[in-house]
Amino acid sequence: MRAIRRPVIALTAVAACLVGVAGCGSSASKASAGGTSSGQSITVYSGQHEQTVKALVADFEKRTGVKVELRSGDEAELANQLLQEGSASPADVFYAENPPALTMLDEKGLLAPVAPDALKAVPAADSSPKGDWLGVSARAAAFIAATGSAADTAPPTSLRDLAKPEWKGRLGIAPSETDFAPVITRMIAADGVEATKAWLVGLKANAKTYDSNEDLSAAVNAGEVQGGVIDHYYWFRLRDEKGAADTHSKLHYFAKGDPGALVDVSGAAVLKNGKHQQAAQAFLAYLVSAPAQQLIATSESYEYPLVAGIAAKDGLAPLDSIGTVADVAQLGDGKQALQLLQDTGLLQ
């Protein structure tokens, strides 16, 4: 299962815009039981993992009678499309991989408040501080290393290490991935803009550039480069695709408290100008219901569920051993990270 690629042009376009059901007795089911949402149709723009979202949509439709038109794509492209469409957008819900795309739409006043019951289903820190989008699942940054390489036997303990001369020629990076921007934002928060810019310059000098985290993971697994920063689930998908015998890489995590020990959330929001507010709110409530969280936890997404009592997939490192969910306000809209990527020539 391959994730949707995030072309440079999409990120650049967004940068231009920036610069210029506890159980199934949840509110999702209640909306259906009330008869006010069943039979309606909502449009969901989704930048999340397509196969998992399709499964969630099918289960939601079965449980509520609400039909969903799903438009899957790159989250940056979809966020940019929502900005361009404005009040004319057909979208009722936006489902994103990372908080910055949601925060950007929130800053533009395009999001409606999430129903309080849905917000209460997950820890408050996992959703928008204003209550305008809802945390659904979590992912973690990690360092993938070729098995037996020096990067594997002596992995970096800090993200900062990767800009040091001793890593020259040993690394790969995928700077056009939207997952990479939150890592840079964390560096900015920890070390400041100028130090992060210098770090990116060093990283660029040390690393070979790949178009996607899938390509980067495959290159590490093949021994083309020794290691690189990805989100954890890419490695698990690679293992599923290759099988254990042909998996020649493993994951390492940065020390807790390091900027690379990033845990952030995927989230969803109701569009303020959507025509089907109640059904859209029911979809968000469903995403944090027990059935949906169980589906996410057992899917090929390999993401961490956020609702208490739902266990993550076997084999995943305990989330609290990696770090705590990053402060949503600190991650912001990603504008500074994108600007630094452009300033250092990592993005055109």
mmCIF file of C-alpha atoms in Angstrom:
data_model
loop_
_atom_site.group_PDB
_atom_site.id
_atom_site.type_symbol
_atom_site.label_atom_id
_atom_site.label_comp_id
_atom_site.label_asym_id
_atom_site.label_seq_id
_atom_site.Cartn_x
_atom_site.Cartn_y
_atom_site.Cartn_z
ATOM 1 C CA MET A 1 0.000 0.000 0.000
ATOM 2 C CA ARG A 2 1.580 3.193 -1.104
ATOM 3 C CA ALA A 3 0.711 6.581 0.297
ATOM 4 C CA ILE A 4 -0.181 9.472 -1.953
ATOM 5 C CA ARG A 5 2.868 11.325 -3.186
ATOM 6 C CA ARG A 6 3.349 14.946 -2.243
ATOM 7 C CA PRO A 7 4.812 16.716 -5.233
ATOM 8 C CA VAL A 8 6.965 19.764 -4.768
ATOM 9 C CA ILE A 9 4.585 21.818 -6.864
ATOM 10 C CA ALA A 10 1.778 21.172 -4.389
ATOM 11 C CA LEU A 11 3.831 22.339 -1.447
ATOM 12 C CA THR A 12 5.022 25.322 -3.367
ATOM 13 C CA ALA A 13 1.452 26.226 -4.222
ATOM 14 C CA VAL A 14 0.458 26.083 -0.593
ATOM 15 C CA ALA A 15 3.481 28.112 0.379
ATOM 16 C CA ALA A 16 2.411 30.719 -2.130
ATOM 17 C CA CYS A 17 -1.042 30.862 -0.559
ATOM 18 C CA LEU A 18 0.504 31.145 2.847
ATOM 19 C CA VAL A 19 2.867 33.862 1.929
ATOM 20 C CA GLY A 20 0.378 35.723 -0.234
ATOM 21 C CA VAL A 21 -18.691 7.050 19.066
ATOM 22 C CA ALA A 22 -17.080 6.182 22.332
ATOM 23 C CA GLY A 23 -18.929 2.968 21.137
ATOM 24 C CA CYS A 24 -21.217 2.847 18.180
ATOM 25 C CA GLY A 25 -23.819 4.373 20.442
ATOM 26 C CA SER A 26 -21.935 7.578 19.732
ATOM 27 C CA SER A 27 -23.216 10.786 18.237
ATOM 28 C CA ALA A 28 -22.586 9.295 14.780
ATOM 29 C CA SER A 29 -25.218 6.687 15.438
ATOM 30 C CA LYS A 30 -27.466 9.165 17.172
ATOM 31 C CA ALA A 31 -27.446 11.352 14.086
ATOM 32 C CA SER A 32 -28.702 8.398 12.102
ATOM 33 C CA ALA A 33 -31.211 7.412 14.731
ATOM 34 C CA GLY A 34 -32.638 10.900 14.684
ATOM 35 C CA GLY A 35 -33.332 10.509 11.013
ATOM 36 C CA THR A 36 -31.918 13.944 10.188
ATOM 37 C CA SER A 37 -28.685 12.773 8.549
ATOM 38 C CA SER A 38 -29.548 9.379 7.055
ATOM 39 C CA GLY A 39 -29.958 9.701 3.334
ATOM 40 C CA GLN A 40 -27.815 12.811 3.131
ATOM 41 C CA SER A 41 -24.566 12.908 1.169
ATOM 42 C CA ILE A 42 -21.375 14.598 2.299
ATOM 43 C CA THR A 43 -18.157 15.304 0.434
ATOM 44 C CA VAL A 44 -14.890 14.494 2.203
ATOM 45 C CA TYR A 45 -11.562 15.836 0.992
ATOM 46 C CA SER A 46 -8.954 13.472 2.397
ATOM 47 C CA GLY A 47 -5.176 13.641 2.416
ATOM 48 C CA GLN A 48 -5.016 10.664 4.771
ATOM 49 C CA HIS A 49 -4.125 7.098 3.820
ATOM 50 C CA GLU A 50 -6.576 6.257 1.089
ATOM 51 C CA GLN A 51 -7.176 2.592 1.812
ATOM 52 C CA THR A 52 -7.899 3.183 5.485
ATOM 53 C CA VAL A 53 -10.182 6.138 4.793
ATOM 54 C CA LYS A 54 -12.131 4.084 2.259
ATOM 55 C CA ALA A 55 -12.695 1.438 4.931
ATOM 56 C CA LEU A 56 -13.768 4.096 7.437
ATOM 57 C CA VAL A 57 -16.168 5.639 4.938
ATOM 58 C CA ALA A 58 -17.741 2.277 4.113
ATOM 59 C CA ASP A 59 -18.285 1.509 7.798
ATOM 60 C CA PHE A 60 -19.682 4.993 8.475
ATOM 61 C CA GLU A 61 -22.120 4.713 5.565
ATOM 62 C CA LYS A 62 -23.292 1.311 6.797
ATOM 63 C CA ARG A 63 -23.833 2.545 10.328
ATOM 64 C CA THR A 64 -25.492 5.890 9.590
ATOM 65 C CA GLY A 65 -27.068 5.800 6.137
ATOM 66 C CA VAL A 66 -25.101 8.915 5.215
ATOM 67 C CA LYS A 67 -23.452 8.675 1.800
ATOM 68 C CA VAL A 68 -19.919 9.944 1.386
ATOM 69 C CA GLU A 69 -18.252 11.219 -1.763
ATOM 70 C CA LEU A 70 -14.562 10.725 -1.035
ATOM 71 C CA ARG A 71 -11.956 12.781 -2.849
ATOM 72 C CA SER A 72 -8.488 11.556 -1.910
ATOM 73 C CA GLY A 73 -5.308 13.403 -2.771
ATOM 74 C CA ASP A 74 -2.257 15.134 -1.442
ATOM 75 C CA GLU A 75 -3.184 17.073 1.707
ATOM 76 C CA ALA A 76 -1.329 20.197 0.580
ATOM 77 C CA GLU A 77 -3.070 20.185 -2.788
ATOM 78 C CA LEU A 78 -6.462 19.658 -1.166
ATOM 79 C CA ALA A 79 -5.883 22.422 1.384
ATOM 80 C CA ASN A 80 -4.850 24.738 -1.426
ATOM 81 C CA GLN A 81 -7.986 23.736 -3.361
ATOM 82 C CA LEU A 82 -10.145 24.579 -0.343
ATOM 83 C CA LEU A 83 -8.516 28.004 -0.131
ATOM 84 C CA GLN A 84 -9.233 28.631 -3.799
ATOM 85 C CA GLU A 85 -12.801 27.325 -3.646
ATOM 86 C CA GLY A 86 -13.695 29.276 -0.512
ATOM 87 C CA SER A 87 -17.423 29.350 0.197
ATOM 88 C CA ALA A 88 -18.109 27.663 -3.158
ATOM 89 C CA SER A 89 -16.340 24.458 -2.131
ATOM 90 C CA PRO A 90 -18.458 21.291 -2.267
ATOM 91 C CA ALA A 91 -16.453 19.880 0.654
ATOM 92 C CA ASP A 92 -18.126 19.229 4.002
ATOM 93 C CA VAL A 93 -15.107 17.635 5.735
ATOM 94 C CA PHE A 94 -11.325 17.930 5.390
ATOM 95 C CA TYR A 95 -9.225 15.023 6.714
ATOM 96 C CA ALA A 96 -5.496 15.741 6.920
ATOM 97 C CA GLU A 97 -2.306 13.857 7.750
ATOM 98 C CA ASN A 98 -0.722 16.638 9.809
ATOM 99 C CA PRO A 99 -1.922 19.642 11.833
ATOM 100 C CA PRO A 100 -0.380 22.488 9.742
ATOM 101 C CA ALA A 101 -2.837 22.091 6.836
ATOM 102 C CA LEU A 102 -5.743 22.229 9.271
ATOM 103 C CA THR A 103 -4.294 25.186 11.132
ATOM 104 C CA MET A 104 -3.853 27.057 7.850
ATOM 105 C CA LEU A 105 -7.548 26.603 6.981
ATOM 106 C CA ASP A 106 -8.498 27.540 10.526
ATOM 107 C CA GLU A 107 -6.533 30.786 10.222
ATOM 108 C CA LYS A 108 -8.464 31.558 7.047
ATOM 109 C CA GLY A 109 -11.769 31.151 8.901
ATOM 110 C CA LEU A 110 -12.909 28.155 6.854
ATOM 111 C CA LEU A 111 -13.568 25.714 9.711
ATOM 112 C CA ALA A 112 -16.641 25.222 11.893
ATOM 113 C CA PRO A 113 -16.416 24.360 15.607
ATOM 114 C CA VAL A 114 -16.320 20.619 16.272
ATOM 115 C CA ALA A 115 -19.178 19.240 18.381
ATOM 116 C CA PRO A 116 -18.113 19.104 22.066
ATOM 117 C CA ASP A 117 -18.896 15.390 22.477
ATOM 118 C CA ALA A 118 -16.478 14.490 19.690
ATOM 119 C CA LEU A 119 -13.747 16.690 21.150
ATOM 120 C CA LYS A 120 -14.174 15.009 24.523
ATOM 121 C CA ALA A 121 -13.464 11.583 23.005
ATOM 122 C CA VAL A 122 -9.718 12.302 22.660
ATOM 123 C CA PRO A 123 -7.233 14.160 24.891
ATOM 124 C CA ALA A 124 -7.709 17.913 24.574
ATOM 125 C CA ALA A 125 -4.076 18.418 23.527
ATOM 126 C CA ASP A 126 -4.639 16.228 20.451
ATOM 127 C CA SER A 127 -7.127 18.614 18.821
ATOM 128 C CA SER A 128 -7.250 22.274 17.856
ATOM 129 C CA PRO A 129 -6.902 24.519 20.923
ATOM 130 C CA LYS A 130 -9.895 26.449 19.533
ATOM 131 C CA GLY A 131 -11.917 23.290 18.959
ATOM 132 C CA ASP A 132 -12.036 23.817 15.184
ATOM 133 C CA TRP A 133 -10.547 20.450 14.226
ATOM 134 C CA LEU A 134 -10.399 17.036 15.828
ATOM 135 C CA GLY A 135 -7.391 14.777 16.436
ATOM 136 C CA VAL A 136 -8.029 11.252 15.099
ATOM 137 C CA SER A 137 -4.751 9.276 15.169
ATOM 138 C CA ALA A 138 -1.039 9.766 15.808
ATOM 139 C CA ARG A 139 2.198 9.125 13.922
ATOM 140 C CA ALA A 140 5.857 9.456 14.930
ATOM 141 C CA ALA A 141 9.034 10.562 13.201
ATOM 142 C CA ALA A 142 11.746 7.902 13.100
ATOM 143 C CA PHE A 143 15.152 7.156 11.633
ATOM 144 C CA ILE A 144 15.221 4.268 9.173
ATOM 145 C CA ALA A 145 18.623 2.606 8.928
ATOM 146 C CA ALA A 146 20.024 -0.096 6.659
ATOM 147 C CA THR A 147 20.506 -3.205 8.784
ATOM 148 C CA GLY A 148 24.101 -3.663 9.853
ATOM 149 C CA SER A 149 25.251 -0.305 8.493
ATOM 150 C CA ALA A 150 27.056 2.210 10.647
ATOM 151 C CA ALA A 151 23.808 4.168 10.798
ATOM 152 C CA ASP A 152 22.175 1.102 12.319
ATOM 153 C CA THR A 153 24.894 0.154 14.794
ATOM 154 C CA ALA A 154 25.472 3.764 15.851
ATOM 155 C CA PRO A 155 22.236 5.613 15.011
ATOM 156 C CA PRO A 156 21.876 9.344 15.674
ATOM 157 C CA THR A 157 20.457 10.256 19.054
ATOM 158 C CA SER A 158 19.566 13.745 17.868
ATOM 159 C CA LEU A 159 18.159 15.156 14.670
ATOM 160 C CA ARG A 160 20.929 17.757 14.910
ATOM 161 C CA ASP A 161 23.549 15.039 14.316
ATOM 162 C CA LEU A 162 22.459 14.567 10.711
ATOM 163 C CA ALA A 163 23.987 17.868 9.605
ATOM 164 C CA LYS A 164 27.434 16.934 10.938
ATOM 165 C CA PRO A 165 30.251 16.157 8.454
ATOM 166 C CA GLU A 166 30.485 12.516 9.509
ATOM 167 C CA TRP A 167 27.069 11.875 7.920
ATOM 168 C CA LYS A 168 28.099 13.172 4.485
ATOM 169 C CA GLY A 169 27.097 10.791 1.710
ATOM 170 C CA ARG A 170 25.288 8.431 4.067
ATOM 171 C CA LEU A 171 21.798 9.943 4.216
ATOM 172 C CA GLY A 172 18.657 10.352 2.155
ATOM 173 C CA ILE A 173 15.915 12.956 2.620
ATOM 174 C CA ALA A 174 12.484 13.565 1.095
ATOM 175 C CA PRO A 175 11.999 17.320 1.596
ATOM 176 C CA SER A 176 8.795 17.529 -0.451
ATOM 177 C CA GLU A 177 6.970 15.250 1.978
ATOM 178 C CA THR A 178 4.437 17.160 4.073
ATOM 179 C CA ASP A 179 5.509 14.913 6.967
ATOM 180 C CA PHE A 180 8.952 16.575 6.883
ATOM 181 C CA ALA A 181 7.728 20.126 7.550
ATOM 182 C CA PRO A 182 6.600 19.465 11.160
ATOM 183 C CA VAL A 183 10.086 18.097 11.923
ATOM 184 C CA ILE A 184 11.600 21.371 10.725
ATOM 185 C CA THR A 185 9.067 23.349 12.736
ATOM 186 C CA ARG A 186 10.173 21.470 15.834
ATOM 187 C CA MET A 187 13.783 22.374 15.077
ATOM 188 C CA ILE A 188 12.806 26.027 14.707
ATOM 189 C CA ALA A 189 11.041 25.932 18.069
ATOM 190 C CA ALA A 190 14.044 24.311 19.738
ATOM 191 C CA ASP A 191 16.977 26.100 18.085
ATOM 192 C CA GLY A 192 15.597 29.145 16.281
ATOM 193 C CA VAL A 193 15.283 30.074 12.621
ATOM 194 C CA GLU A 194 18.947 30.731 11.793
ATOM 195 C CA ALA A 195 20.229 27.576 13.473
ATOM 196 C CA THR A 196 17.581 25.519 11.697
ATOM 197 C CA LYS A 197 18.521 27.081 8.375
ATOM 198 C CA ALA A 198 22.159 26.139 9.012
ATOM 199 C CA TRP A 199 21.036 22.624 9.925
ATOM 200 C CA LEU A 200 19.114 22.315 6.666
ATOM 201 C CA VAL A 201 22.156 23.481 4.711
ATOM 202 C CA GLY A 202 24.238 20.794 6.391
ATOM 203 C CA LEU A 203 21.575 18.173 5.826
ATOM 204 C CA LYS A 204 21.351 19.096 2.151
ATOM 205 C CA ALA A 205 25.119 18.718 1.817
ATOM 206 C CA ASN A 206 25.058 15.300 3.465
ATOM 207 C CA ALA A 207 22.026 13.735 1.822
ATOM 208 C CA LYS A 208 20.694 12.426 -1.454
ATOM 209 C CA THR A 209 17.217 13.767 -2.217
ATOM 210 C CA TYR A 210 14.256 11.492 -2.913
ATOM 211 C CA ASP A 211 10.761 12.368 -4.124
ATOM 212 C CA SER A 212 8.897 10.571 -1.361
ATOM 213 C CA ASN A 213 9.281 8.699 1.887
ATOM 214 C CA GLU A 214 8.403 5.497 0.016
ATOM 215 C CA ASP A 215 11.366 6.059 -2.297
ATOM 216 C CA LEU A 216 13.622 6.975 0.622
ATOM 217 C CA SER A 217 12.604 3.882 2.586
ATOM 218 C CA ALA A 218 13.196 1.636 -0.422
ATOM 219 C CA ALA A 219 16.623 3.199 -0.992
ATOM 220 C CA VAL A 220 17.667 2.580 2.603
ATOM 221 C CA ASN A 221 16.339 -0.967 2.476
ATOM 222 C CA ALA A 222 18.372 -1.569 -0.686
ATOM 223 C CA GLY A 223 21.516 -0.133 0.899
ATOM 224 C CA GLU A 224 21.656 2.814 -1.481
ATOM 225 C CA VAL A 225 21.985 5.136 1.503
ATOM 226 C CA GLN A 226 22.426 4.244 5.162
ATOM 227 C CA GLY A 227 19.506 6.109 6.678
ATOM 228 C CA GLY A 228 16.981 8.912 6.700
ATOM 229 C CA VAL A 229 14.096 10.503 8.563
ATOM 230 C CA ILE A 230 10.609 9.213 7.803
ATOM 231 C CA ASP A 231 7.331 8.726 9.639
ATOM 232 C CA HIS A 232 7.324 5.324 11.309
ATOM 233 C CA TYR A 233 4.535 3.753 9.287
ATOM 234 C CA TYR A 234 6.481 3.859 6.002
ATOM 235 C CA TRP A 235 8.817 1.204 7.334
ATOM 236 C CA PHE A 236 5.989 -1.051 8.456
ATOM 237 C CA ARG A 237 4.377 -0.777 5.027
ATOM 238 C CA LEU A 238 7.717 -1.531 3.410
ATOM 239 C CA ARG A 239 8.009 -4.646 5.558
ATOM 240 C CA ASP A 240 4.511 -5.719 4.545
ATOM 241 C CA GLU A 241 5.390 -5.191 0.888
ATOM 242 C CA LYS A 242 8.792 -6.882 0.956
ATOM 243 C CA GLY A 243 8.248 -9.550 3.557
ATOM 244 C CA ALA A 244 10.573 -10.199 6.480
ATOM 245 C CA ALA A 245 13.211 -11.974 4.362
ATOM 246 C CA ASP A 246 13.664 -8.987 2.087
ATOM 247 C CA THR A 247 13.471 -6.318 4.756
ATOM 248 C CA HIS A 248 17.012 -5.129 5.312
ATOM 249 C CA SER A 249 16.315 -2.070 7.436
ATOM 250 C CA LYS A 250 14.973 -1.162 10.842
ATOM 251 C CA LEU A 251 13.666 1.816 12.763
ATOM 252 C CA HIS A 252 15.385 3.836 15.438
ATOM 253 C CA TYR A 253 13.817 6.682 17.395
ATOM 254 C CA PHE A 254 15.479 9.890 18.486
ATOM 255 C CA ALA A 255 15.989 10.563 22.182
ATOM 256 C CA LYS A 256 12.916 11.808 23.991
ATOM 257 C CA GLY A 257 12.863 15.575 24.081
ATOM 258 C CA ASP A 258 14.900 15.891 20.876
ATOM 259 C CA PRO A 259 13.278 17.810 17.986
ATOM 260 C CA GLY A 260 13.318 14.537 16.046
ATOM 261 C CA ALA A 261 11.219 12.772 18.677
ATOM 262 C CA LEU A 262 8.150 14.141 17.007
ATOM 263 C CA VAL A 263 4.690 12.722 17.569
ATOM 264 C CA ASP A 264 1.895 14.558 15.813
ATOM 265 C CA VAL A 265 -1.706 13.888 14.943
ATOM 266 C CA SER A 266 -3.808 13.393 11.883
ATOM 267 C CA GLY A 267 -7.055 15.282 12.208
ATOM 268 C CA ALA A 268 -10.338 16.203 10.590
ATOM 269 C CA ALA A 269 -12.517 19.302 10.418
ATOM 270 C CA VAL A 270 -15.969 20.383 9.276
ATOM 271 C CA LEU A 271 -15.933 23.123 6.646
ATOM 272 C CA LYS A 272 -17.860 26.164 7.822
ATOM 273 C CA ASN A 273 -19.523 26.611 4.448
ATOM 274 C CA GLY A 274 -20.417 22.929 4.030
ATOM 275 C CA LYS A 275 -24.050 22.286 3.180
ATOM 276 C CA HIS A 276 -24.487 19.275 5.475
ATOM 277 C CA GLN A 277 -23.244 20.348 8.883
ATOM 278 C CA GLN A 278 -24.979 17.694 10.966
ATOM 279 C CA ALA A 279 -23.893 14.804 8.783
ATOM 280 C CA ALA A 280 -20.367 16.215 8.664
ATOM 281 C CA GLN A 281 -20.276 16.439 12.460
ATOM 282 C CA ALA A 282 -21.542 12.852 12.600
ATOM 283 C CA PHE A 283 -18.609 11.769 10.427
ATOM 284 C CA LEU A 284 -16.142 13.425 12.793
ATOM 285 C CA ALA A 285 -17.856 11.820 15.777
ATOM 286 C CA TYR A 286 -17.574 8.469 14.020
ATOM 287 C CA LEU A 287 -13.813 8.909 13.485
ATOM 288 C CA VAL A 288 -13.276 8.967 17.256
ATOM 289 C CA SER A 289 -15.784 6.208 17.991
ATOM 290 C CA ALA A 290 -14.560 2.818 19.206
ATOM 291 C CA PRO A 291 -15.292 1.011 15.907
ATOM 292 C CA ALA A 292 -13.437 3.598 13.846
ATOM 293 C CA GLN A 293 -10.485 3.764 16.207
ATOM 294 C CA GLN A 294 -10.295 -0.042 16.212
ATOM 295 C CA LEU A 295 -10.355 -0.017 12.424
ATOM 296 C CA ILE A 296 -7.525 2.527 12.351
ATOM 297 C CA ALA A 297 -5.536 0.576 14.939
ATOM 298 C CA THR A 298 -5.693 -2.639 12.913
ATOM 299 C CA SER A 299 -5.293 -1.112 9.451
ATOM 300 C CA GLU A 300 -2.268 -0.959 7.187
ATOM 301 C CA SER A 301 -1.882 2.694 8.199
ATOM 302 C CA TYR A 302 0.023 1.602 11.307
ATOM 303 C CA GLU A 303 -1.052 4.789 13.075
ATOM 304 C CA TYR A 304 -1.758 5.060 16.776
ATOM 305 C CA PRO A 305 -5.407 5.386 17.908
ATOM 306 C CA LEU A 306 -6.105 8.293 20.234
ATOM 307 C CA VAL A 307 -9.147 7.032 22.129
ATOM 308 C CA ALA A 308 -8.378 5.453 25.499
ATOM 309 C CA GLY A 309 -8.726 1.681 25.633
ATOM 310 C CA ILE A 310 -7.948 1.062 21.951
ATOM 311 C CA ALA A 311 -4.576 -0.679 21.618
ATOM 312 C CA ALA A 312 -2.115 0.153 18.864
ATOM 313 C CA LYS A 313 -1.092 -2.517 16.370
ATOM 314 C CA ASP A 314 1.291 -5.205 17.580
ATOM 315 C CA GLY A 315 4.920 -4.398 16.880
ATOM 316 C CA LEU A 316 4.622 -0.630 17.199
ATOM 317 C CA ALA A 317 6.839 1.000 19.784
ATOM 318 C CA PRO A 318 4.819 2.310 22.730
ATOM 319 C CA LEU A 319 3.963 5.886 21.864
ATOM 320 C CA ASP A 320 4.982 7.165 25.277
ATOM 321 C CA SER A 321 8.446 5.672 24.740
ATOM 322 C CA ILE A 322 8.917 7.971 21.723
ATOM 323 C CA GLY A 323 7.510 11.240 22.990
ATOM 324 C CA THR A 324 4.360 13.180 23.688
ATOM 325 C CA VAL A 325 2.054 14.635 21.058
ATOM 326 C CA ALA A 326 3.552 17.875 19.794
ATOM 327 C CA ASP A 327 1.926 21.096 20.853
ATOM 328 C CA VAL A 328 -0.474 21.965 18.053
ATOM 329 C CA ALA A 329 0.066 25.676 18.475
ATOM 330 C CA GLN A 330 3.822 25.146 18.232
ATOM 331 C CA LEU A 331 3.475 23.288 14.918
ATOM 332 C CA GLY A 332 1.476 26.219 13.553
ATOM 333 C CA ASP A 333 0.642 26.416 9.859
ATOM 334 C CA GLY A 334 4.060 25.271 8.640
ATOM 335 C CA LYS A 335 4.804 28.542 6.861
ATOM 336 C CA GLN A 336 8.247 29.047 8.397
ATOM 337 C CA ALA A 337 9.311 25.486 7.620
ATOM 338 C CA LEU A 338 8.290 25.788 3.975
ATOM 339 C CA GLN A 339 10.056 29.117 3.684
ATOM 340 C CA LEU A 340 13.298 27.615 5.018
ATOM 341 C CA LEU A 341 13.023 24.674 2.632
ATOM 342 C CA GLN A 342 12.767 27.151 -0.225
ATOM 343 C CA ASP A 343 15.500 29.418 1.127
ATOM 344 C CA THR A 344 17.927 26.500 1.323
ATOM 345 C CA GLY A 345 17.030 25.191 -2.120
ATOM 346 C CA LEU A 346 15.505 21.964 -0.830
ATOM 347 C CA LEU A 347 12.221 23.040 -2.419
ATOM 348 C CA GLN A 348 11.864 25.132 -5.531
#
